[in-house]
PDB file of C-alpha atoms in Angstrom:
ATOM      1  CA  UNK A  28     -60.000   1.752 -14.323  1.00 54.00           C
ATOM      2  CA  UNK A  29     -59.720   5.312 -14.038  1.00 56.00           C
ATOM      3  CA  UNK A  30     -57.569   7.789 -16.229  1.00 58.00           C
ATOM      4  CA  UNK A  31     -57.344  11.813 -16.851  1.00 59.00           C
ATOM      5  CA  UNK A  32     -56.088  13.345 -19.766  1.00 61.00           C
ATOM      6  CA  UNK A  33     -55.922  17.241 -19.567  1.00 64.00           C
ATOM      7  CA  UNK A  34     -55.521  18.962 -22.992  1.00 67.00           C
ATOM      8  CA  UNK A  35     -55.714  22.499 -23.572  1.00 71.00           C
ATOM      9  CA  UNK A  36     -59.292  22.923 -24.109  1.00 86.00           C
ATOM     10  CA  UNK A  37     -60.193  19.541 -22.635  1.00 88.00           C
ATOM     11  CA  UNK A  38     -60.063  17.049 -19.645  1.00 87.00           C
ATOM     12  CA  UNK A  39     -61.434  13.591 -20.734  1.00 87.00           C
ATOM     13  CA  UNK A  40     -61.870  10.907 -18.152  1.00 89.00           C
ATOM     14  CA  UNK A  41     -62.393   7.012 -18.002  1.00 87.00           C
ATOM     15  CA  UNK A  42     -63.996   5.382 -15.933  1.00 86.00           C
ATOM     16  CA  UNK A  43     -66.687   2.727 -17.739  1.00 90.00           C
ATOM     17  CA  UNK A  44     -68.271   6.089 -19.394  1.00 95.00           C
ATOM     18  CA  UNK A  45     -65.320   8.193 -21.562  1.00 96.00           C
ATOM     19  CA  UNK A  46     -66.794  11.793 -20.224  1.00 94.00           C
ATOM     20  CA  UNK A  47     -65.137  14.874 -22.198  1.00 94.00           C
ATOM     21  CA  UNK A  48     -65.690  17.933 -20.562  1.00 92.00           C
ATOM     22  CA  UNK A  49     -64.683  21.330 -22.411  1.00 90.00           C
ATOM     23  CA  UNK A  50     -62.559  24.146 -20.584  1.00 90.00           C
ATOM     24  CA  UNK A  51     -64.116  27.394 -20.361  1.00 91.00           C
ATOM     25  CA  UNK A  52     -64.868  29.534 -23.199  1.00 91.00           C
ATOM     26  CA  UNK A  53     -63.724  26.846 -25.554  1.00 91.00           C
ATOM     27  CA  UNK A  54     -63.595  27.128 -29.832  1.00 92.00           C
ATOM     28  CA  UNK A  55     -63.439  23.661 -30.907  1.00 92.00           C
ATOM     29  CA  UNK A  56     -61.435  23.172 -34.970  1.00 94.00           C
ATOM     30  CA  UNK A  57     -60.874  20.045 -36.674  1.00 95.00           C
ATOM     31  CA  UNK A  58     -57.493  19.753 -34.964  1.00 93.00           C
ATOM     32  CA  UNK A  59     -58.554  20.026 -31.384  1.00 92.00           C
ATOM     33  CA  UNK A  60     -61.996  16.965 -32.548  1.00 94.00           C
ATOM     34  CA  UNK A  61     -58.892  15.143 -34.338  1.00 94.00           C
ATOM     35  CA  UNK A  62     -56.659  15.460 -31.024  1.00 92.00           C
ATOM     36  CA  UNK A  63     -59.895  14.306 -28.800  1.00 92.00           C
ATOM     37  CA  UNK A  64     -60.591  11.464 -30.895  1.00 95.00           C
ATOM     38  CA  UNK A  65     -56.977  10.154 -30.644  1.00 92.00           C
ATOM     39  CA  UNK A  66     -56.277  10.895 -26.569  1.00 91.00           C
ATOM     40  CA  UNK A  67     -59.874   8.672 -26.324  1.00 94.00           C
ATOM     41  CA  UNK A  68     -58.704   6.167 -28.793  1.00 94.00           C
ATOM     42  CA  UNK A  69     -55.315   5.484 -27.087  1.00 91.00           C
ATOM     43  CA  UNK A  70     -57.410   5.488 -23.537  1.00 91.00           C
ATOM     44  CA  UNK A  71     -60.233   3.034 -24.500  1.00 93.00           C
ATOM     45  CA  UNK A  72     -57.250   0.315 -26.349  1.00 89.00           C
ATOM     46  CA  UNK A  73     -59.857  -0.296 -28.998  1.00 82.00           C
ATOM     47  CA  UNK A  74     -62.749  -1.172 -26.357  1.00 92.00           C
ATOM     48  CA  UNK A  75     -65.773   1.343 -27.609  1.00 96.00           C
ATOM     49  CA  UNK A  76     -67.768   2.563 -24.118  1.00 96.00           C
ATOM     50  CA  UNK A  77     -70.388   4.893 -24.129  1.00 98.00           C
ATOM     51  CA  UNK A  78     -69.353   8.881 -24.197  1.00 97.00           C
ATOM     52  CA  UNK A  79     -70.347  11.687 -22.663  1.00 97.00           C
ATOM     53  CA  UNK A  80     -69.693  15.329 -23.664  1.00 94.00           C
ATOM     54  CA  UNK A  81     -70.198  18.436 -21.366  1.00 93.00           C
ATOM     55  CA  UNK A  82     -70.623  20.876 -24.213  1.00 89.00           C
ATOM     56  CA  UNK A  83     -71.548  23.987 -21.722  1.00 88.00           C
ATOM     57  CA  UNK A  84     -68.400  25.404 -22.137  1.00 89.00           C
ATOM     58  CA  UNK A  85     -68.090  25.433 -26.024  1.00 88.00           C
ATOM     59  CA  UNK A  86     -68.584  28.819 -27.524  1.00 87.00           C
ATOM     60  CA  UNK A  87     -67.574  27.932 -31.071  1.00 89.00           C
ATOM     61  CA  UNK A  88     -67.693  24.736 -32.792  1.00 90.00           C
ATOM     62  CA  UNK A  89     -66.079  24.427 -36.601  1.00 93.00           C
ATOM     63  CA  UNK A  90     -68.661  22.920 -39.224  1.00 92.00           C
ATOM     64  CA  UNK A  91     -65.163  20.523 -40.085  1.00 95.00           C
ATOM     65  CA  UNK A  92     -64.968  19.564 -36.250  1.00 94.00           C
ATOM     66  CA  UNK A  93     -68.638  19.318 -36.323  1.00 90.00           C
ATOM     67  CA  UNK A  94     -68.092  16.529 -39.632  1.00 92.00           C
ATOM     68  CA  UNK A  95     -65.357  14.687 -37.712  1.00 95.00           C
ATOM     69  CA  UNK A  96     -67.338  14.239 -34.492  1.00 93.00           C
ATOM     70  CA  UNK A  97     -69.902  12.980 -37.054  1.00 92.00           C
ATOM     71  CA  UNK A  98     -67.939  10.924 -38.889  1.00 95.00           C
ATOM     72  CA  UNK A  99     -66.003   7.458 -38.744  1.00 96.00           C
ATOM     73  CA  UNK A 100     -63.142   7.631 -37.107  1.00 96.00           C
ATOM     74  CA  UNK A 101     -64.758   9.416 -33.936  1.00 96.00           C
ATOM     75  CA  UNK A 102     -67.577   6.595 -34.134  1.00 96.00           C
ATOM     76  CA  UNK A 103     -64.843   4.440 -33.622  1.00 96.00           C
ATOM     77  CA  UNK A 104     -63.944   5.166 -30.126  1.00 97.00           C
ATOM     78  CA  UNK A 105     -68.157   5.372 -28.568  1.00 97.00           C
ATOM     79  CA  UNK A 106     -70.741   2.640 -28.493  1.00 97.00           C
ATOM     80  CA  UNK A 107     -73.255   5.773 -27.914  1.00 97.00           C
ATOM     81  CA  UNK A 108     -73.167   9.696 -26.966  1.00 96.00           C
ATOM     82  CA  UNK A 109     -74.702  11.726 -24.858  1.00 97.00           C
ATOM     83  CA  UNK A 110     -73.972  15.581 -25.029  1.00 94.00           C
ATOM     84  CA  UNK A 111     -74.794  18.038 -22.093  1.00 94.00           C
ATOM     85  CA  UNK A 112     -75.980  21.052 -23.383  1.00 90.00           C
ATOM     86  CA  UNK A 113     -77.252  24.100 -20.654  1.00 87.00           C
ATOM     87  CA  UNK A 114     -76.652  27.455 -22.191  1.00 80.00           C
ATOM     88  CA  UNK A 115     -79.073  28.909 -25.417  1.00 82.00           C
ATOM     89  CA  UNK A 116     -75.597  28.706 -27.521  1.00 75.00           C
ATOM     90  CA  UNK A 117     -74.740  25.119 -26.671  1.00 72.00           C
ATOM     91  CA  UNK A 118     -78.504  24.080 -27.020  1.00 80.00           C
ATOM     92  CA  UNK A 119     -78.092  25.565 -30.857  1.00 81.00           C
ATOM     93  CA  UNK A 120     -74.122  24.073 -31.368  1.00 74.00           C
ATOM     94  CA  UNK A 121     -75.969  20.145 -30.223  1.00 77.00           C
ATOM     95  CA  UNK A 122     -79.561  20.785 -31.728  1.00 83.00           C
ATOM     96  CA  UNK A 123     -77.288  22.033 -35.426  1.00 79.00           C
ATOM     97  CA  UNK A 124     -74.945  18.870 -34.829  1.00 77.00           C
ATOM     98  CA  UNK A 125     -77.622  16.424 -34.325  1.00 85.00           C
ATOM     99  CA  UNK A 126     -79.761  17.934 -37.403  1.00 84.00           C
ATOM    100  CA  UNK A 127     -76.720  18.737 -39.684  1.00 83.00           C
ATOM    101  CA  UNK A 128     -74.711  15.740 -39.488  1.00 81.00           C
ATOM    102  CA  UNK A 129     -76.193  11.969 -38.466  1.00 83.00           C
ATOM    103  CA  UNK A 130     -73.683  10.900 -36.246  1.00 87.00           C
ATOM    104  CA  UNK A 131     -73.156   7.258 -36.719  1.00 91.00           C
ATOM    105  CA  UNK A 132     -73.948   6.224 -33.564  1.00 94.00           C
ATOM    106  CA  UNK A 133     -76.787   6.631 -30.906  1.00 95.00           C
ATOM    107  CA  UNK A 134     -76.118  10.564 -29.791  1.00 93.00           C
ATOM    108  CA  UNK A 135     -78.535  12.571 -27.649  1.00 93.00           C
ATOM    109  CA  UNK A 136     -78.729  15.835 -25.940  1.00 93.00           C
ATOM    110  CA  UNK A 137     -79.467  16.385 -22.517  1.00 95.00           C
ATOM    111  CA  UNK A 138     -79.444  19.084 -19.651  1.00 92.00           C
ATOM    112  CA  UNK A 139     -78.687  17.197 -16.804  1.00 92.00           C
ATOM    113  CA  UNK A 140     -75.514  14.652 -16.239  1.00 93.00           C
ATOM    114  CA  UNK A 141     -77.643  12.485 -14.311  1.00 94.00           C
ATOM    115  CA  UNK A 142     -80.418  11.989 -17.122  1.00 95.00           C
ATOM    116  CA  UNK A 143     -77.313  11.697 -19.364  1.00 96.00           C
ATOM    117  CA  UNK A 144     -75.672   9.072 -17.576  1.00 94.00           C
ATOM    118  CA  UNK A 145     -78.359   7.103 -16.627  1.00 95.00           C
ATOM    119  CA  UNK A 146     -79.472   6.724 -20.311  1.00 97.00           C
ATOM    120  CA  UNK A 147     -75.533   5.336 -21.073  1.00 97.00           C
ATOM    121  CA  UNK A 148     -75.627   3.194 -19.077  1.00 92.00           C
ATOM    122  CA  UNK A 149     -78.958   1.886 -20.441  1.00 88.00           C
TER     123      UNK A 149
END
């Protein structure tokens, strides 16, 4: 099964791996993690698959979106994460995520897609 979703700030694909990959120059707030969460929810019918985040883009990430992506609900919709980070400020928005606030499930950074999806689909 494959499906695109293109929001605003995002495009989120399915295909056995949810990847979410942020538009350039992208701020992320609660309501655009809240928004995510829900398009990926309503995509996976209640069927958790492993995630992967492109977070190169992201300029600006909210400590509240930070908290939701952390949190519950989000955990919800991923069996485990993998965020790409590349650039020196989306190295420091994953490396303060990670340290800051223990997502619930497995979550890793990496700098290449193909480390990130081969450990998914571990």
């Amino acid at each position: 099964m494959y499906r695109e979703i293109n929001k605003v700030k995002l495009t989120i694909t399915l295909d056995r791996i949810i990847h979410v990959e942020c538009l350039p120059s992208t701020t992320m707030t609660l309501e655009d993690g809240r928004e995510s969460t829900r398009v990926v929810a309503e995509m996976i019918n209640s069927q958790p698959l492993p995630m992967l985040c492109d977070l190169t883009n992201v300029v600006k990430m909210t400590r509240e979106c930070r908290q939701h992506f952390a949190g519950a609900e989000h955990a919800s919709v991923f069996t485990k994460c993998a965020l790409i980070v590349t650039s020196p400020i989306a190295k420091m928005i994953g490396n303060f995520f990670l340290g800051a606030n223990r997502p619930l499930r497995p979550t890793s950074l990496f700098t290449s897609k193909g480390e990130a999806f081969e450990w998914l689909r571990k």
